[in-house]
Amino acid sequence: MTKDGRPSLITDIRLFAGERYNSAPYLEGQEEAVAYGRRIAWLLNSEGFSLGAFPALYVLFTPLLEPGSVKFTNEGGDWWQRYVYVGVTADFPDAPDKRGIVMRGIADAILATRPDQEGVIRRADAIVREHGDRLRFLLKRRDLAKLVVEISFNIEVSSKPSYLFIGHTDKENGAYTEADPIALGWYMEGFDLLSGIRLQDAVNLTQRPRPAMTSVVKRRG
């Protein structure tokens, strides 16, 4: 919940595997599924999606539930966490379609929290699946006299750097150009760098197709 009482926007999805939330370790060996969770969280953030008072969704994959079933809970270690259990088979860590199971489980967990937003969630799932690490998350849009400047970032798997992008759209002809991307140690660094970005930081602008881009994302509220 924000300081002025508004519901918090979703900002994080974390994945665990085990029997109980208070003892389960993070899900290992599924970088792409983890990245999918981060991407769909921030895409939903840009759509104004909220879990209520909870900005973070914690998804526990557990063999204690029927495979494919989802259990919405009020459990959580801290105020910002909302836990949802997703049932998997006992051999889940070695399942041949583990990534698909995890990605479907994430979408189903979000749906369990907000069944009234099924259309928004299904659309976000489709966009993230289609564009993956090419999807851009808009940090700032600046409308100038002759061009529109957009600063955005992507979300890569944890073993690769994410990038900050500066794009220009010419108002006269609609041409989109983009500067050399700026490597980030972690995608969240984009929020910290935003205030220091200047027009002259757009180096080697090159015309290219406009990427798929979200509306503005917000770290808080």
JSON list of C-alpha atoms in Angstrom, two decimals:
[
{"chain": "A", "resi": 1, "resn": "MET", "atom": "CA", "xyz": [0.00, 0.00, 0.00]},
{"chain": "A", "resi": 2, "resn": "THR", "atom": "CA", "xyz": [1.36, 3.45, -0.87]},
{"chain": "A", "resi": 3, "resn": "LYS", "atom": "CA", "xyz": [1.75, 6.17, 1.75]},
{"chain": "A", "resi": 4, "resn": "ASP", "atom": "CA", "xyz": [-1.40, 7.93, 0.58]},
{"chain": "A", "resi": 5, "resn": "GLY", "atom": "CA", "xyz": [-3.45, 4.73, 0.88]},
{"chain": "A", "resi": 6, "resn": "ARG", "atom": "CA", "xyz": [-3.58, 3.71, -2.78]},
{"chain": "A", "resi": 7, "resn": "PRO", "atom": "CA", "xyz": [-3.05, 0.04, -3.72]},
{"chain": "A", "resi": 8, "resn": "SER", "atom": "CA", "xyz": [0.54, -0.84, -4.64]},
{"chain": "A", "resi": 9, "resn": "LEU", "atom": "CA", "xyz": [1.45, -1.60, -8.24]},
{"chain": "A", "resi": 10, "resn": "ILE", "atom": "CA", "xyz": [3.00, -5.01, -8.80]},
{"chain": "A", "resi": 11, "resn": "THR", "atom": "CA", "xyz": [6.80, -4.80, -9.06]},
{"chain": "A", "resi": 12, "resn": "ASP", "atom": "CA", "xyz": [8.13, -8.29, -8.45]},
{"chain": "A", "resi": 13, "resn": "ILE", "atom": "CA", "xyz": [7.42, -12.00, -8.90]},
{"chain": "A", "resi": 14, "resn": "ARG", "atom": "CA", "xyz": [9.66, -14.53, -7.17]},
{"chain": "A", "resi": 15, "resn": "LEU", "atom": "CA", "xyz": [9.69, -18.28, -7.55]},
{"chain": "A", "resi": 16, "resn": "PHE", "atom": "CA", "xyz": [10.22, -21.02, -4.96]},
{"chain": "A", "resi": 17, "resn": "ALA", "atom": "CA", "xyz": [10.06, -24.81, -4.95]},
{"chain": "A", "resi": 18, "resn": "GLY", "atom": "CA", "xyz": [9.30, -26.97, -1.91]},
{"chain": "A", "resi": 19, "resn": "GLU", "atom": "CA", "xyz": [6.59, -27.84, 0.56]},
{"chain": "A", "resi": 20, "resn": "ARG", "atom": "CA", "xyz": [6.17, -24.71, 2.69]},
{"chain": "A", "resi": 21, "resn": "TYR", "atom": "CA", "xyz": [6.79, -21.05, 1.96]},
{"chain": "A", "resi": 22, "resn": "ASN", "atom": "CA", "xyz": [8.85, -20.52, 5.12]},
{"chain": "A", "resi": 23, "resn": "SER", "atom": "CA", "xyz": [11.34, -23.26, 4.25]},
{"chain": "A", "resi": 24, "resn": "ALA", "atom": "CA", "xyz": [11.33, -23.47, 0.45]},
{"chain": "A", "resi": 25, "resn": "PRO", "atom": "CA", "xyz": [14.43, -22.32, -1.47]},
{"chain": "A", "resi": 26, "resn": "TYR", "atom": "CA", "xyz": [14.37, -20.20, -4.60]},
{"chain": "A", "resi": 27, "resn": "LEU", "atom": "CA", "xyz": [13.62, -22.13, -7.78]},
{"chain": "A", "resi": 28, "resn": "GLU", "atom": "CA", "xyz": [16.97, -22.94, -9.38]},
{"chain": "A", "resi": 29, "resn": "GLY", "atom": "CA", "xyz": [17.99, -23.61, -12.98]},
{"chain": "A", "resi": 30, "resn": "GLN", "atom": "CA", "xyz": [15.13, -21.76, -14.66]},
{"chain": "A", "resi": 31, "resn": "GLU", "atom": "CA", "xyz": [16.60, -18.43, -15.76]},
{"chain": "A", "resi": 32, "resn": "GLU", "atom": "CA", "xyz": [14.17, -17.94, -18.63]},
{"chain": "A", "resi": 33, "resn": "ALA", "atom": "CA", "xyz": [11.13, -18.65, -16.45]},
{"chain": "A", "resi": 34, "resn": "VAL", "atom": "CA", "xyz": [12.44, -16.25, -13.79]},
{"chain": "A", "resi": 35, "resn": "ALA", "atom": "CA", "xyz": [12.91, -13.58, -16.48]},
{"chain": "A", "resi": 36, "resn": "TYR", "atom": "CA", "xyz": [9.38, -14.27, -17.74]},
{"chain": "A", "resi": 37, "resn": "GLY", "atom": "CA", "xyz": [8.06, -13.59, -14.24]},
{"chain": "A", "resi": 38, "resn": "ARG", "atom": "CA", "xyz": [9.91, -10.29, -14.04]},
{"chain": "A", "resi": 39, "resn": "ARG", "atom": "CA", "xyz": [8.75, -9.26, -17.51]},
{"chain": "A", "resi": 40, "resn": "ILE", "atom": "CA", "xyz": [5.09, -9.99, -16.93]},
{"chain": "A", "resi": 41, "resn": "ALA", "atom": "CA", "xyz": [5.22, -8.23, -13.55]},
{"chain": "A", "resi": 42, "resn": "TRP", "atom": "CA", "xyz": [6.56, -5.04, -15.10]},
{"chain": "A", "resi": 43, "resn": "LEU", "atom": "CA", "xyz": [4.26, -5.20, -18.10]},
{"chain": "A", "resi": 44, "resn": "LEU", "atom": "CA", "xyz": [1.32, -5.47, -15.71]},
{"chain": "A", "resi": 45, "resn": "ASN", "atom": "CA", "xyz": [2.83, -2.62, -13.67]},
{"chain": "A", "resi": 46, "resn": "SER", "atom": "CA", "xyz": [2.68, -0.43, -16.78]},
{"chain": "A", "resi": 47, "resn": "GLU", "atom": "CA", "xyz": [-1.03, -1.29, -17.06]},
{"chain": "A", "resi": 48, "resn": "GLY", "atom": "CA", "xyz": [-1.69, -0.12, -13.50]},
{"chain": "A", "resi": 49, "resn": "PHE", "atom": "CA", "xyz": [-2.14, -3.69, -12.22]},
{"chain": "A", "resi": 50, "resn": "SER", "atom": "CA", "xyz": [-2.27, -4.15, -8.45]},
{"chain": "A", "resi": 51, "resn": "LEU", "atom": "CA", "xyz": [-2.45, -7.06, -6.01]},
{"chain": "A", "resi": 52, "resn": "GLY", "atom": "CA", "xyz": [-3.80, -4.68, -3.37]},
{"chain": "A", "resi": 53, "resn": "ALA", "atom": "CA", "xyz": [-1.41, -3.88, -0.54]},
{"chain": "A", "resi": 54, "resn": "PHE", "atom": "CA", "xyz": [1.18, -6.31, -1.91]},
{"chain": "A", "resi": 55, "resn": "PRO", "atom": "CA", "xyz": [3.69, -5.25, -4.61]},
{"chain": "A", "resi": 56, "resn": "ALA", "atom": "CA", "xyz": [5.40, -8.67, -4.69]},
{"chain": "A", "resi": 57, "resn": "LEU", "atom": "CA", "xyz": [3.91, -12.03, -5.70]},
{"chain": "A", "resi": 58, "resn": "TYR", "atom": "CA", "xyz": [5.72, -15.09, -4.36]},
{"chain": "A", "resi": 59, "resn": "VAL", "atom": "CA", "xyz": [4.88, -18.30, -6.22]},
{"chain": "A", "resi": 60, "resn": "LEU", "atom": "CA", "xyz": [5.62, -21.61, -4.51]},
{"chain": "A", "resi": 61, "resn": "PHE", "atom": "CA", "xyz": [5.68, -24.76, -6.66]},
{"chain": "A", "resi": 62, "resn": "THR", "atom": "CA", "xyz": [4.78, -27.58, -4.30]},
{"chain": "A", "resi": 63, "resn": "PRO", "atom": "CA", "xyz": [4.05, -31.32, -4.58]},
{"chain": "A", "resi": 64, "resn": "LEU", "atom": "CA", "xyz": [1.59, -31.01, -1.69]},
{"chain": "A", "resi": 65, "resn": "LEU", "atom": "CA", "xyz": [-1.10, -29.79, -4.10]},
{"chain": "A", "resi": 66, "resn": "GLU", "atom": "CA", "xyz": [-2.67, -31.58, -7.05]},
{"chain": "A", "resi": 67, "resn": "PRO", "atom": "CA", "xyz": [-0.53, -30.87, -10.16]},
{"chain": "A", "resi": 68, "resn": "GLY", "atom": "CA", "xyz": [-1.84, -27.82, -11.97]},
{"chain": "A", "resi": 69, "resn": "SER", "atom": "CA", "xyz": [-4.00, -26.63, -9.08]},
{"chain": "A", "resi": 70, "resn": "VAL", "atom": "CA", "xyz": [-3.56, -23.19, -7.53]},
{"chain": "A", "resi": 71, "resn": "LYS", "atom": "CA", "xyz": [-4.09, -22.16, -3.92]},
{"chain": "A", "resi": 72, "resn": "PHE", "atom": "CA", "xyz": [-4.42, -18.50, -3.01]},
{"chain": "A", "resi": 73, "resn": "THR", "atom": "CA", "xyz": [-3.15, -17.85, 0.53]},
{"chain": "A", "resi": 74, "resn": "ASN", "atom": "CA", "xyz": [-2.84, -15.10, 3.09]},
{"chain": "A", "resi": 75, "resn": "GLU", "atom": "CA", "xyz": [0.56, -16.36, 4.17]},
{"chain": "A", "resi": 76, "resn": "GLY", "atom": "CA", "xyz": [3.68, -14.27, 3.86]},
{"chain": "A", "resi": 77, "resn": "GLY", "atom": "CA", "xyz": [6.80, -13.40, 5.74]},
{"chain": "A", "resi": 78, "resn": "ASP", "atom": "CA", "xyz": [6.54, -9.64, 5.21]},
{"chain": "A", "resi": 79, "resn": "TRP", "atom": "CA", "xyz": [3.84, -7.11, 4.37]},
{"chain": "A", "resi": 80, "resn": "TRP", "atom": "CA", "xyz": [4.92, -6.78, 0.73]},
{"chain": "A", "resi": 81, "resn": "GLN", "atom": "CA", "xyz": [4.58, -10.48, -0.07]},
{"chain": "A", "resi": 82, "resn": "ARG", "atom": "CA", "xyz": [1.55, -12.34, -1.37]},
{"chain": "A", "resi": 83, "resn": "TYR", "atom": "CA", "xyz": [1.99, -16.13, -1.61]},
{"chain": "A", "resi": 84, "resn": "VAL", "atom": "CA", "xyz": [0.26, -18.39, -4.11]},
{"chain": "A", "resi": 85, "resn": "TYR", "atom": "CA", "xyz": [0.88, -22.15, -4.18]},
{"chain": "A", "resi": 86, "resn": "VAL", "atom": "CA", "xyz": [0.98, -24.02, -7.50]},
{"chain": "A", "resi": 87, "resn": "GLY", "atom": "CA", "xyz": [0.76, -27.82, -7.50]},
{"chain": "A", "resi": 88, "resn": "VAL", "atom": "CA", "xyz": [3.43, -29.86, -9.31]},
{"chain": "A", "resi": 89, "resn": "THR", "atom": "CA", "xyz": [4.38, -33.53, -9.49]},
{"chain": "A", "resi": 90, "resn": "ALA", "atom": "CA", "xyz": [6.92, -35.03, -7.11]},
{"chain": "A", "resi": 91, "resn": "ASP", "atom": "CA", "xyz": [9.48, -35.22, -9.94]},
{"chain": "A", "resi": 92, "resn": "PHE", "atom": "CA", "xyz": [8.97, -31.53, -10.80]},
{"chain": "A", "resi": 93, "resn": "PRO", "atom": "CA", "xyz": [12.66, -30.56, -10.64]},
{"chain": "A", "resi": 94, "resn": "ASP", "atom": "CA", "xyz": [13.35, -33.09, -13.40]},
{"chain": "A", "resi": 95, "resn": "ALA", "atom": "CA", "xyz": [10.17, -32.66, -15.45]},
{"chain": "A", "resi": 96, "resn": "PRO", "atom": "CA", "xyz": [10.87, -32.42, -19.21]},
{"chain": "A", "resi": 97, "resn": "ASP", "atom": "CA", "xyz": [8.69, -29.31, -19.64]},
{"chain": "A", "resi": 98, "resn": "LYS", "atom": "CA", "xyz": [9.75, -27.60, -16.44]},
{"chain": "A", "resi": 99, "resn": "ARG", "atom": "CA", "xyz": [10.01, -24.13, -18.01]},
{"chain": "A", "resi": 100, "resn": "GLY", "atom": "CA", "xyz": [6.53, -24.41, -19.52]},
{"chain": "A", "resi": 101, "resn": "ILE", "atom": "CA", "xyz": [5.13, -25.63, -16.21]},
{"chain": "A", "resi": 102, "resn": "VAL", "atom": "CA", "xyz": [6.68, -22.68, -14.38]},
{"chain": "A", "resi": 103, "resn": "MET", "atom": "CA", "xyz": [5.51, -20.07, -16.88]},
{"chain": "A", "resi": 104, "resn": "ARG", "atom": "CA", "xyz": [1.96, -21.42, -16.88]},
{"chain": "A", "resi": 105, "resn": "GLY", "atom": "CA", "xyz": [2.08, -21.57, -13.09]},
{"chain": "A", "resi": 106, "resn": "ILE", "atom": "CA", "xyz": [3.07, -17.91, -12.87]},
{"chain": "A", "resi": 107, "resn": "ALA", "atom": "CA", "xyz": [0.20, -16.82, -15.10]},
{"chain": "A", "resi": 108, "resn": "ASP", "atom": "CA", "xyz": [-2.24, -19.01, -13.17]},
{"chain": "A", "resi": 109, "resn": "ALA", "atom": "CA", "xyz": [-0.97, -17.60, -9.86]},
{"chain": "A", "resi": 110, "resn": "ILE", "atom": "CA", "xyz": [-1.57, -14.03, -11.04]},
{"chain": "A", "resi": 111, "resn": "LEU", "atom": "CA", "xyz": [-5.04, -15.02, -12.21]},
{"chain": "A", "resi": 112, "resn": "ALA", "atom": "CA", "xyz": [-5.75, -16.49, -8.77]},
{"chain": "A", "resi": 113, "resn": "THR", "atom": "CA", "xyz": [-5.08, -13.11, -7.18]},
{"chain": "A", "resi": 114, "resn": "ARG", "atom": "CA", "xyz": [-7.10, -11.07, -9.69]},
{"chain": "A", "resi": 115, "resn": "PRO", "atom": "CA", "xyz": [-9.65, -13.19, -11.58]},
{"chain": "A", "resi": 116, "resn": "ASP", "atom": "CA", "xyz": [-11.46, -9.96, -12.45]},
{"chain": "A", "resi": 117, "resn": "GLN", "atom": "CA", "xyz": [-8.46, -8.96, -14.59]},
{"chain": "A", "resi": 118, "resn": "GLU", "atom": "CA", "xyz": [-8.27, -12.11, -16.72]},
{"chain": "A", "resi": 119, "resn": "GLY", "atom": "CA", "xyz": [-8.22, -10.23, -20.03]},
{"chain": "A", "resi": 120, "resn": "VAL", "atom": "CA", "xyz": [-5.35, -7.99, -18.94]},
{"chain": "A", "resi": 121, "resn": "ILE", "atom": "CA", "xyz": [-3.36, -10.93, -17.57]},
{"chain": "A", "resi": 122, "resn": "ARG", "atom": "CA", "xyz": [-3.88, -13.14, -20.64]},
{"chain": "A", "resi": 123, "resn": "ARG", "atom": "CA", "xyz": [-2.85, -10.30, -22.94]},
{"chain": "A", "resi": 124, "resn": "ALA", "atom": "CA", "xyz": [0.28, -9.61, -20.88]},
{"chain": "A", "resi": 125, "resn": "ASP", "atom": "CA", "xyz": [1.20, -13.30, -20.95]},
{"chain": "A", "resi": 126, "resn": "ALA", "atom": "CA", "xyz": [0.87, -13.38, -24.75]},
{"chain": "A", "resi": 127, "resn": "ILE", "atom": "CA", "xyz": [2.98, -10.24, -25.23]},
{"chain": "A", "resi": 128, "resn": "VAL", "atom": "CA", "xyz": [5.77, -11.45, -22.94]},
{"chain": "A", "resi": 129, "resn": "ARG", "atom": "CA", "xyz": [5.86, -14.86, -24.59]},
{"chain": "A", "resi": 130, "resn": "GLU", "atom": "CA", "xyz": [6.02, -13.29, -28.06]},
{"chain": "A", "resi": 131, "resn": "HIS", "atom": "CA", "xyz": [8.68, -10.65, -27.42]},
{"chain": "A", "resi": 132, "resn": "GLY", "atom": "CA", "xyz": [10.77, -12.03, -24.54]},
{"chain": "A", "resi": 133, "resn": "ASP", "atom": "CA", "xyz": [13.97, -10.05, -24.00]},
{"chain": "A", "resi": 134, "resn": "ARG", "atom": "CA", "xyz": [13.08, -7.75, -26.92]},
{"chain": "A", "resi": 135, "resn": "LEU", "atom": "CA", "xyz": [10.21, -6.21, -24.97]},
{"chain": "A", "resi": 136, "resn": "ARG", "atom": "CA", "xyz": [11.03, -2.70, -23.73]},
{"chain": "A", "resi": 137, "resn": "PHE", "atom": "CA", "xyz": [9.81, -1.24, -20.47]},
{"chain": "A", "resi": 138, "resn": "LEU", "atom": "CA", "xyz": [9.31, 2.50, -20.75]},
{"chain": "A", "resi": 139, "resn": "LEU", "atom": "CA", "xyz": [10.87, 4.60, -18.01]},
{"chain": "A", "resi": 140, "resn": "LYS", "atom": "CA", "xyz": [10.25, 8.06, -19.45]},
{"chain": "A", "resi": 141, "resn": "ARG", "atom": "CA", "xyz": [8.72, 9.69, -22.50]},
{"chain": "A", "resi": 142, "resn": "ARG", "atom": "CA", "xyz": [9.62, 13.27, -23.34]},
{"chain": "A", "resi": 143, "resn": "ASP", "atom": "CA", "xyz": [7.71, 15.18, -26.01]},
{"chain": "A", "resi": 144, "resn": "LEU", "atom": "CA", "xyz": [9.92, 17.83, -27.67]},
{"chain": "A", "resi": 145, "resn": "ALA", "atom": "CA", "xyz": [9.27, 20.22, -30.56]},
{"chain": "A", "resi": 146, "resn": "LYS", "atom": "CA", "xyz": [10.55, 17.94, -33.33]},
{"chain": "A", "resi": 147, "resn": "LEU", "atom": "CA", "xyz": [10.93, 14.55, -31.73]},
{"chain": "A", "resi": 148, "resn": "VAL", "atom": "CA", "xyz": [9.78, 12.24, -28.97]},
{"chain": "A", "resi": 149, "resn": "VAL", "atom": "CA", "xyz": [12.47, 10.83, -26.68]},
{"chain": "A", "resi": 150, "resn": "GLU", "atom": "CA", "xyz": [11.84, 7.49, -24.97]},
{"chain": "A", "resi": 151, "resn": "ILE", "atom": "CA", "xyz": [14.09, 5.91, -22.36]},
{"chain": "A", "resi": 152, "resn": "SER", "atom": "CA", "xyz": [13.46, 2.23, -21.73]},
{"chain": "A", "resi": 153, "resn": "PHE", "atom": "CA", "xyz": [15.09, -0.99, -20.59]},
{"chain": "A", "resi": 154, "resn": "ASN", "atom": "CA", "xyz": [14.78, -4.69, -21.31]},
{"chain": "A", "resi": 155, "resn": "ILE", "atom": "CA", "xyz": [14.92, -7.63, -18.92]},
{"chain": "A", "resi": 156, "resn": "GLU", "atom": "CA", "xyz": [17.40, -10.36, -19.76]},
{"chain": "A", "resi": 157, "resn": "VAL", "atom": "CA", "xyz": [18.05, -13.64, -18.01]},
{"chain": "A", "resi": 158, "resn": "SER", "atom": "CA", "xyz": [20.26, -13.19, -14.95]},
{"chain": "A", "resi": 159, "resn": "SER", "atom": "CA", "xyz": [23.40, -14.52, -16.67]},
{"chain": "A", "resi": 160, "resn": "LYS", "atom": "CA", "xyz": [23.26, -11.75, -19.32]},
{"chain": "A", "resi": 161, "resn": "PRO", "atom": "CA", "xyz": [23.24, -7.96, -18.99]},
{"chain": "A", "resi": 162, "resn": "SER", "atom": "CA", "xyz": [20.03, -6.03, -19.45]},
{"chain": "A", "resi": 163, "resn": "TYR", "atom": "CA", "xyz": [20.24, -2.73, -21.32]},
{"chain": "A", "resi": 164, "resn": "LEU", "atom": "CA", "xyz": [19.04, 0.85, -21.13]},
{"chain": "A", "resi": 165, "resn": "PHE", "atom": "CA", "xyz": [17.86, 2.27, -24.46]},
{"chain": "A", "resi": 166, "resn": "ILE", "atom": "CA", "xyz": [17.40, 5.84, -25.70]},
{"chain": "A", "resi": 167, "resn": "GLY", "atom": "CA", "xyz": [15.10, 6.11, -28.70]},
{"chain": "A", "resi": 168, "resn": "HIS", "atom": "CA", "xyz": [14.04, 9.09, -30.82]},
{"chain": "A", "resi": 169, "resn": "THR", "atom": "CA", "xyz": [10.92, 9.31, -32.97]},
{"chain": "A", "resi": 170, "resn": "ASP", "atom": "CA", "xyz": [10.90, 12.06, -35.61]},
{"chain": "A", "resi": 171, "resn": "LYS", "atom": "CA", "xyz": [7.55, 13.85, -35.46]},
{"chain": "A", "resi": 172, "resn": "GLU", "atom": "CA", "xyz": [7.66, 14.81, -39.13]},
{"chain": "A", "resi": 173, "resn": "ASN", "atom": "CA", "xyz": [8.30, 11.45, -40.75]},
{"chain": "A", "resi": 174, "resn": "GLY", "atom": "CA", "xyz": [7.81, 8.98, -37.88]},
{"chain": "A", "resi": 175, "resn": "ALA", "atom": "CA", "xyz": [11.31, 7.53, -38.24]},
{"chain": "A", "resi": 176, "resn": "TYR", "atom": "CA", "xyz": [12.59, 5.74, -35.14]},
{"chain": "A", "resi": 177, "resn": "THR", "atom": "CA", "xyz": [16.28, 5.89, -34.27]},
{"chain": "A", "resi": 178, "resn": "GLU", "atom": "CA", "xyz": [18.05, 4.35, -31.33]},
{"chain": "A", "resi": 179, "resn": "ALA", "atom": "CA", "xyz": [21.37, 5.03, -29.63]},
{"chain": "A", "resi": 180, "resn": "ASP", "atom": "CA", "xyz": [23.95, 2.46, -28.63]},
{"chain": "A", "resi": 181, "resn": "PRO", "atom": "CA", "xyz": [22.45, 0.61, -25.64]},
{"chain": "A", "resi": 182, "resn": "ILE", "atom": "CA", "xyz": [23.90, 1.09, -22.17]},
{"chain": "A", "resi": 183, "resn": "ALA", "atom": "CA", "xyz": [24.68, -2.15, -20.34]},
{"chain": "A", "resi": 184, "resn": "LEU", "atom": "CA", "xyz": [23.16, -2.51, -16.88]},
{"chain": "A", "resi": 185, "resn": "GLY", "atom": "CA", "xyz": [24.51, -4.65, -14.07]},
{"chain": "A", "resi": 186, "resn": "TRP", "atom": "CA", "xyz": [20.86, -5.40, -13.22]},
{"chain": "A", "resi": 187, "resn": "TYR", "atom": "CA", "xyz": [17.73, -4.19, -14.97]},
{"chain": "A", "resi": 188, "resn": "MET", "atom": "CA", "xyz": [16.56, -2.18, -11.94]},
{"chain": "A", "resi": 189, "resn": "GLU", "atom": "CA", "xyz": [19.60, 0.10, -12.38]},
{"chain": "A", "resi": 190, "resn": "GLY", "atom": "CA", "xyz": [17.64, 1.75, -15.17]},
{"chain": "A", "resi": 191, "resn": "PHE", "atom": "CA", "xyz": [15.51, 3.53, -12.58]},
{"chain": "A", "resi": 192, "resn": "ASP", "atom": "CA", "xyz": [18.61, 4.87, -10.84]},
{"chain": "A", "resi": 193, "resn": "LEU", "atom": "CA", "xyz": [20.24, 6.11, -14.05]},
{"chain": "A", "resi": 194, "resn": "LEU", "atom": "CA", "xyz": [17.12, 7.78, -15.41]},
{"chain": "A", "resi": 195, "resn": "SER", "atom": "CA", "xyz": [17.55, 11.18, -13.76]},
{"chain": "A", "resi": 196, "resn": "GLY", "atom": "CA", "xyz": [21.06, 11.57, -15.18]},
{"chain": "A", "resi": 197, "resn": "ILE", "atom": "CA", "xyz": [20.23, 10.81, -18.83]},
{"chain": "A", "resi": 198, "resn": "ARG", "atom": "CA", "xyz": [20.68, 13.78, -21.22]},
{"chain": "A", "resi": 199, "resn": "LEU", "atom": "CA", "xyz": [19.89, 14.22, -24.91]},
{"chain": "A", "resi": 200, "resn": "GLN", "atom": "CA", "xyz": [23.61, 14.18, -25.73]},
{"chain": "A", "resi": 201, "resn": "ASP", "atom": "CA", "xyz": [23.90, 10.72, -24.18]},
{"chain": "A", "resi": 202, "resn": "ALA", "atom": "CA", "xyz": [22.20, 9.28, -27.26]},
{"chain": "A", "resi": 203, "resn": "VAL", "atom": "CA", "xyz": [25.35, 8.12, -29.11]},
{"chain": "A", "resi": 204, "resn": "ASN", "atom": "CA", "xyz": [25.39, 6.69, -32.66]},
{"chain": "A", "resi": 205, "resn": "LEU", "atom": "CA", "xyz": [21.69, 7.03, -33.36]},
{"chain": "A", "resi": 206, "resn": "THR", "atom": "CA", "xyz": [20.69, 4.43, -35.93]},
{"chain": "A", "resi": 207, "resn": "GLN", "atom": "CA", "xyz": [17.35, 4.01, -37.68]},
{"chain": "A", "resi": 208, "resn": "ARG", "atom": "CA", "xyz": [15.63, 0.72, -36.94]},
{"chain": "A", "resi": 209, "resn": "PRO", "atom": "CA", "xyz": [12.14, -0.75, -36.49]},
{"chain": "A", "resi": 210, "resn": "ARG", "atom": "CA", "xyz": [10.35, 0.51, -33.42]},
{"chain": "A", "resi": 211, "resn": "PRO", "atom": "CA", "xyz": [10.41, -2.18, -30.70]},
{"chain": "A", "resi": 212, "resn": "ALA", "atom": "CA", "xyz": [7.44, -3.41, -28.71]},
{"chain": "A", "resi": 213, "resn": "MET", "atom": "CA", "xyz": [7.22, -1.08, -25.71]},
{"chain": "A", "resi": 214, "resn": "THR", "atom": "CA", "xyz": [5.07, -0.87, -22.60]},
{"chain": "A", "resi": 215, "resn": "SER", "atom": "CA", "xyz": [3.51, 2.20, -21.10]},
{"chain": "A", "resi": 216, "resn": "VAL", "atom": "CA", "xyz": [5.52, 3.93, -18.35]},
{"chain": "A", "resi": 217, "resn": "VAL", "atom": "CA", "xyz": [6.54, 1.65, -15.47]},
{"chain": "A", "resi": 218, "resn": "LYS", "atom": "CA", "xyz": [6.72, 2.91, -11.90]},
{"chain": "A", "resi": 219, "resn": "ARG", "atom": "CA", "xyz": [8.95, 1.62, -9.14]},
{"chain": "A", "resi": 220, "resn": "ARG", "atom": "CA", "xyz": [6.57, 2.92, -6.47]},
{"chain": "A", "resi": 221, "resn": "GLY", "atom": "CA", "xyz": [2.86, 3.58, -6.41]}
]
